[in-house]
Amino acid sequence: IAYMMILKYKHNSIQDPLELAQLLFPAVSGFLHSFPLNSEELDCLYYSVLGRLCQSGVLGLHTYKETNNEYVLNMHCLTAWKVMEIMLKASKEEIEKIWLSE
């Protein structure tokens, strides 16, 4: 989900977290249809996505410092941080309402 958010942001420059979450609804819905999560797992989904974005940002910066690879800096570091900042503009409940709607 985190990488799909990065790609959607890269292609559309979406600044609205709810719009970005809505673009991912089909993927989240499809995943949950194939791999149902229990209530505890669903409760962690939002934080897991934010955690993965953070991890991508940190590891991307580390890799960039080691390799000077501009692609890593732009795709995995700067974009991950930007998407995380956008997502934090909405509450967990607002995002979940979109992702978990029927």
mmCIF file of C-alpha atoms in Angstrom, residues 1 4-5 21 23-35 37 42 45 49 95-96 98-101:
data_model
loop_
_atom_site.group_PDB
_atom_site.id
_atom_site.type_symbol
_atom_site.label_atom_id
_atom_site.label_comp_id
_atom_site.label_asym_id
_atom_site.label_seq_id
_atom_site.Cartn_x
_atom_site.Cartn_y
_atom_site.Cartn_z
ATOM 1 C CA ILE A 1 0.000 0.000 0.000
ATOM 2 C CA MET A 4 1.345 2.234 -4.327
ATOM 3 C CA MET A 5 0.799 5.554 -2.549
ATOM 4 C CA ALA A 21 -6.527 7.134 0.061
ATOM 5 C CA LEU A 23 -7.169 6.045 -5.249
ATOM 6 C CA LEU A 24 -5.916 3.073 -3.243
ATOM 7 C CA PHE A 25 -9.347 1.792 -2.238
ATOM 8 C CA PRO A 26 -9.505 -0.845 -5.031
ATOM 9 C CA ALA A 27 -6.114 -2.258 -4.044
ATOM 10 C CA VAL A 28 -6.882 -2.301 -0.321
ATOM 11 C CA SER A 29 -10.320 -3.775 -0.949
ATOM 12 C CA GLY A 30 -8.894 -6.460 -3.222
ATOM 13 C CA PHE A 31 -6.210 -7.366 -0.722
ATOM 14 C CA LEU A 32 -8.709 -7.596 2.134
ATOM 15 C CA HIS A 33 -11.009 -9.723 -0.012
ATOM 16 C CA SER A 34 -8.191 -12.209 -0.659
ATOM 17 C CA PHE A 35 -6.539 -11.930 2.752
ATOM 18 C CA LEU A 37 -7.600 -9.241 8.446
ATOM 19 C CA LEU A 42 -7.108 -3.770 10.641
ATOM 20 C CA LEU A 45 -3.103 -1.020 8.917
ATOM 21 C CA VAL A 49 1.523 2.053 6.055
ATOM 22 C CA ILE A 95 -8.420 7.103 6.040
ATOM 23 C CA GLU A 96 -9.905 3.894 7.426
ATOM 24 C CA ILE A 98 -12.288 5.121 2.887
ATOM 25 C CA TRP A 99 -10.103 2.013 2.885
ATOM 26 C CA LEU A 100 -12.517 -0.178 4.804
ATOM 27 C CA SER A 101 -15.800 0.895 3.219
#
